[in-house]
Amino acid sequence: MGLKKKKNVIILTSCIASCFILYQLYFFLTISSADIGHKVVPVLDYDRVKNYIQTRTKRDKYINIHGIIRGVYFKNVKEYRPDSNNEFSCLTSHEKIPIEQLNDDFCDCEDGSDEPSTTACPNGIFYCDTQFSKGSDVFSVPSNKVNDGICDCCDGSDEFEHPDDVSELSE
């Protein structure tokens, strides 16, 4: 290899290395900037803290051990996050209601989507905790069968007010 080729290879390698370092520096500064700090969602490791967490309100019972509202279909979980006005949008009619009216035992949405964990809506559907992203099997029960003392979901998730009785109820 000639001297000129070695020089060109060294210059090319230096340019590529410099571009890579600048690229890494740019993304490091972008991620650590204060402007996007509000977009980072902290993750709670439930297994490590479950013995330290106390149920603070009556409505906390509607959150399962994965931090998801009970009875919500896994594909609709993101729809249950409040918007910028702290409101929930009904799944079918897109009517807006305050997020505080979610699971308040009063049916505000025509489709019953604001009461996934309660028996307030006659046409509501409760989706069991055990759900699969593949296949057509969707494990759900009518919401009027939630906490009725009869285990309808094979995982017992529809009887969350009777957690100690689930093994007996499913037999």
Short mmCIF file of C-alpha atoms in Angstrom, two decimals:
data_model
loop_
_atom_site.label_atom_id
_atom_site.label_comp_id
_atom_site.label_asym_id
_atom_site.label_seq_id
_atom_site.Cartn_x
_atom_site.Cartn_y
_atom_site.Cartn_z
CA MET A 1 0.00 0.00 0.00
CA GLY A 2 1.36 3.32 -1.00
CA LEU A 3 1.94 6.26 1.28
CA LYS A 4 -0.86 8.25 -0.38
CA LYS A 5 -3.40 5.41 0.16
CA LYS A 6 -2.43 5.09 3.85
CA LYS A 7 -2.88 8.83 4.28
CA ASN A 8 -6.34 8.71 2.63
CA VAL A 9 -7.42 5.73 4.77
CA ILE A 10 -6.30 7.52 7.96
CA ILE A 11 -8.13 10.72 6.96
CA LEU A 12 -11.29 8.81 6.04
CA THR A 13 -11.21 6.82 9.30
CA SER A 14 -10.68 10.03 11.30
CA CYS A 15 -13.65 11.69 9.57
CA ILE A 16 -15.93 8.72 10.23
CA ALA A 17 -14.82 8.53 13.89
CA SER A 18 -15.38 12.28 14.31
CA CYS A 19 -18.87 12.06 12.78
CA PHE A 20 -19.75 9.16 15.06
CA ILE A 21 -18.55 11.01 18.18
CA LEU A 22 -20.46 14.17 17.18
CA TYR A 23 -23.58 12.07 16.51
CA GLN A 24 -23.34 10.45 19.95
CA LEU A 25 -22.73 13.82 21.63
CA TYR A 26 -25.74 15.36 19.87
CA PHE A 27 -28.13 12.63 21.05
CA PHE A 28 -26.68 12.63 24.56
CA LEU A 29 -27.28 16.37 24.86
CA THR A 30 -30.76 16.06 23.32
CA ILE A 31 -31.83 13.32 25.72
CA SER A 32 -30.43 15.02 28.79
CA SER A 33 -31.85 18.46 27.99
CA ALA A 34 -34.57 19.85 30.25
CA ASP A 35 -36.96 20.35 27.32
CA ILE A 36 -37.87 16.68 27.00
CA GLY A 37 -37.58 15.75 30.67
CA HIS A 38 -41.37 15.72 30.93
CA LYS A 39 -41.59 13.00 28.27
CA VAL A 40 -39.68 10.41 30.27
CA VAL A 41 -42.07 8.09 32.09
CA PRO A 42 -40.72 6.54 35.30
CA VAL A 43 -41.22 2.81 35.61
CA LEU A 44 -42.22 1.33 38.95
CA ASP A 45 -40.89 -2.15 39.71
CA TYR A 46 -43.96 -3.46 41.50
CA ASP A 47 -42.32 -6.64 42.81
CA ARG A 48 -39.73 -4.60 44.73
CA VAL A 49 -42.15 -2.10 46.27
CA LYS A 50 -45.44 -4.00 46.68
CA ASN A 51 -44.85 -4.54 50.41
CA TYR A 52 -44.30 -0.81 50.95
CA ILE A 53 -47.25 0.52 48.94
CA GLN A 54 -50.51 1.17 50.72
CA THR A 55 -53.83 1.69 49.02
CA ARG A 56 -54.37 5.40 49.53
CA THR A 57 -57.82 5.82 48.07
CA LYS A 58 -60.85 3.69 47.42
CA ARG A 59 -60.28 4.07 43.67
CA ASP A 60 -56.76 2.57 43.82
CA LYS A 61 -58.35 -0.88 43.99
CA TYR A 62 -59.17 -0.47 40.29
CA ILE A 63 -55.45 -0.63 39.40
CA ASN A 64 -54.00 -4.12 38.93
CA ILE A 65 -50.51 -5.26 39.95
CA HIS A 66 -49.13 -4.17 36.56
CA GLY A 67 -50.27 -0.57 37.11
CA ILE A 68 -53.06 -0.84 34.52
CA ILE A 69 -56.72 -0.05 35.13
CA ARG A 70 -58.60 -3.31 35.69
CA GLY A 71 -60.93 -4.41 32.91
CA VAL A 72 -59.24 -2.46 30.11
CA TYR A 73 -58.46 -4.24 26.83
CA PHE A 74 -54.68 -4.26 26.34
CA LYS A 75 -54.92 -2.50 22.97
CA ASN A 76 -56.90 0.37 24.57
CA VAL A 77 -54.62 1.03 27.55
CA LYS A 78 -53.19 4.20 25.99
CA GLU A 79 -56.72 5.56 25.51
CA TYR A 80 -57.17 5.63 29.29
CA ARG A 81 -54.45 8.21 29.83
CA PRO A 82 -55.75 11.73 30.45
CA ASP A 83 -55.28 14.30 27.71
CA SER A 84 -53.69 17.74 28.21
CA ASN A 85 -56.93 19.00 29.82
CA ASN A 86 -56.95 16.04 32.26
CA GLU A 87 -59.95 14.54 30.47
CA PHE A 88 -60.88 11.07 29.26
CA SER A 89 -62.37 10.57 25.80
CA CYS A 90 -65.11 7.92 25.54
CA LEU A 91 -63.97 5.19 23.16
CA THR A 92 -66.98 5.21 20.80
CA SER A 93 -68.60 8.65 21.06
CA HIS A 94 -65.34 10.51 21.87
CA GLU A 95 -67.27 12.57 24.42
CA LYS A 96 -64.89 14.21 26.91
CA ILE A 97 -65.33 13.73 30.65
CA PRO A 98 -63.03 14.69 33.56
CA ILE A 99 -60.59 11.89 34.39
CA GLU A 100 -61.95 11.89 37.95
CA GLN A 101 -65.20 10.43 36.58
CA LEU A 102 -63.40 7.29 35.41
CA ASN A 103 -64.53 4.31 37.55
CA ASP A 104 -66.76 6.48 39.75
CA ASP A 105 -69.68 4.00 39.66
CA PHE A 106 -71.70 6.26 37.36
CA CYS A 107 -71.98 5.54 33.63
CA ASP A 108 -71.01 8.75 31.78
CA CYS A 109 -70.17 7.25 28.36
CA GLU A 110 -72.83 5.60 26.20
CA ASP A 111 -70.50 2.69 25.45
CA GLY A 112 -69.60 2.17 29.12
CA SER A 113 -65.89 2.73 28.47
CA ASP A 114 -65.57 5.09 31.47
CA GLU A 115 -66.43 2.24 33.88
CA PRO A 116 -64.14 -0.67 32.93
CA SER A 117 -63.76 -1.88 36.53
CA THR A 118 -67.28 -1.36 37.89
CA THR A 119 -70.79 -2.69 37.31
CA ALA A 120 -72.27 0.77 36.69
CA CYS A 121 -72.87 0.41 32.94
CA PRO A 122 -75.32 -2.22 31.70
CA ASN A 123 -73.51 -2.61 28.37
CA GLY A 124 -69.97 -2.49 29.81
CA ILE A 125 -67.31 -5.09 29.11
CA PHE A 126 -64.64 -6.20 31.59
CA TYR A 127 -61.48 -7.59 29.97
CA CYS A 128 -59.65 -10.20 32.04
CA ASP A 129 -56.02 -9.57 33.04
CA THR A 130 -54.88 -12.57 30.99
CA GLN A 131 -54.99 -11.37 27.40
CA PHE A 132 -52.95 -12.38 24.40
CA SER A 133 -51.79 -10.11 21.61
CA LYS A 134 -51.96 -12.93 19.05
CA GLY A 135 -55.01 -14.90 18.09
CA SER A 136 -58.65 -14.05 18.22
CA ASP A 137 -59.22 -15.11 21.83
CA VAL A 138 -60.26 -12.10 23.88
CA PHE A 139 -61.07 -13.00 27.45
CA SER A 140 -63.88 -10.73 28.60
CA VAL A 141 -67.06 -10.85 30.62
CA PRO A 142 -70.05 -8.50 30.88
CA SER A 143 -69.26 -5.85 33.50
CA ASN A 144 -72.30 -6.85 35.58
CA LYS A 145 -70.45 -10.09 36.43
CA VAL A 146 -67.51 -8.25 38.05
CA ASN A 147 -67.16 -8.92 41.80
CA ASP A 148 -70.34 -10.99 41.88
CA GLY A 149 -68.68 -13.81 43.83
CA ILE A 150 -68.43 -16.07 40.77
CA CYS A 151 -65.06 -16.33 39.05
CA ASP A 152 -65.71 -15.77 35.32
CA CYS A 153 -62.15 -15.01 34.18
CA CYS A 154 -59.87 -18.04 34.30
CA ASP A 155 -57.24 -15.92 36.08
CA GLY A 156 -59.69 -14.62 38.72
CA SER A 157 -59.13 -10.98 37.75
CA ASP A 158 -62.87 -10.22 37.67
CA GLU A 159 -63.10 -10.88 41.43
CA PHE A 160 -60.53 -8.34 42.66
CA GLU A 161 -62.63 -7.45 45.71
CA HIS A 162 -62.44 -11.11 46.78
CA PRO A 163 -58.70 -11.84 46.25
CA ASP A 164 -58.46 -14.50 48.96
CA ASP A 165 -61.50 -16.40 47.68
CA VAL A 166 -60.40 -16.62 44.02
CA SER A 167 -58.96 -20.12 44.31
CA GLU A 168 -62.18 -21.32 45.95
CA LEU A 169 -64.40 -19.47 43.49
CA SER A 170 -62.75 -20.97 40.43
CA GLU A 171 -63.18 -24.58 41.61
#
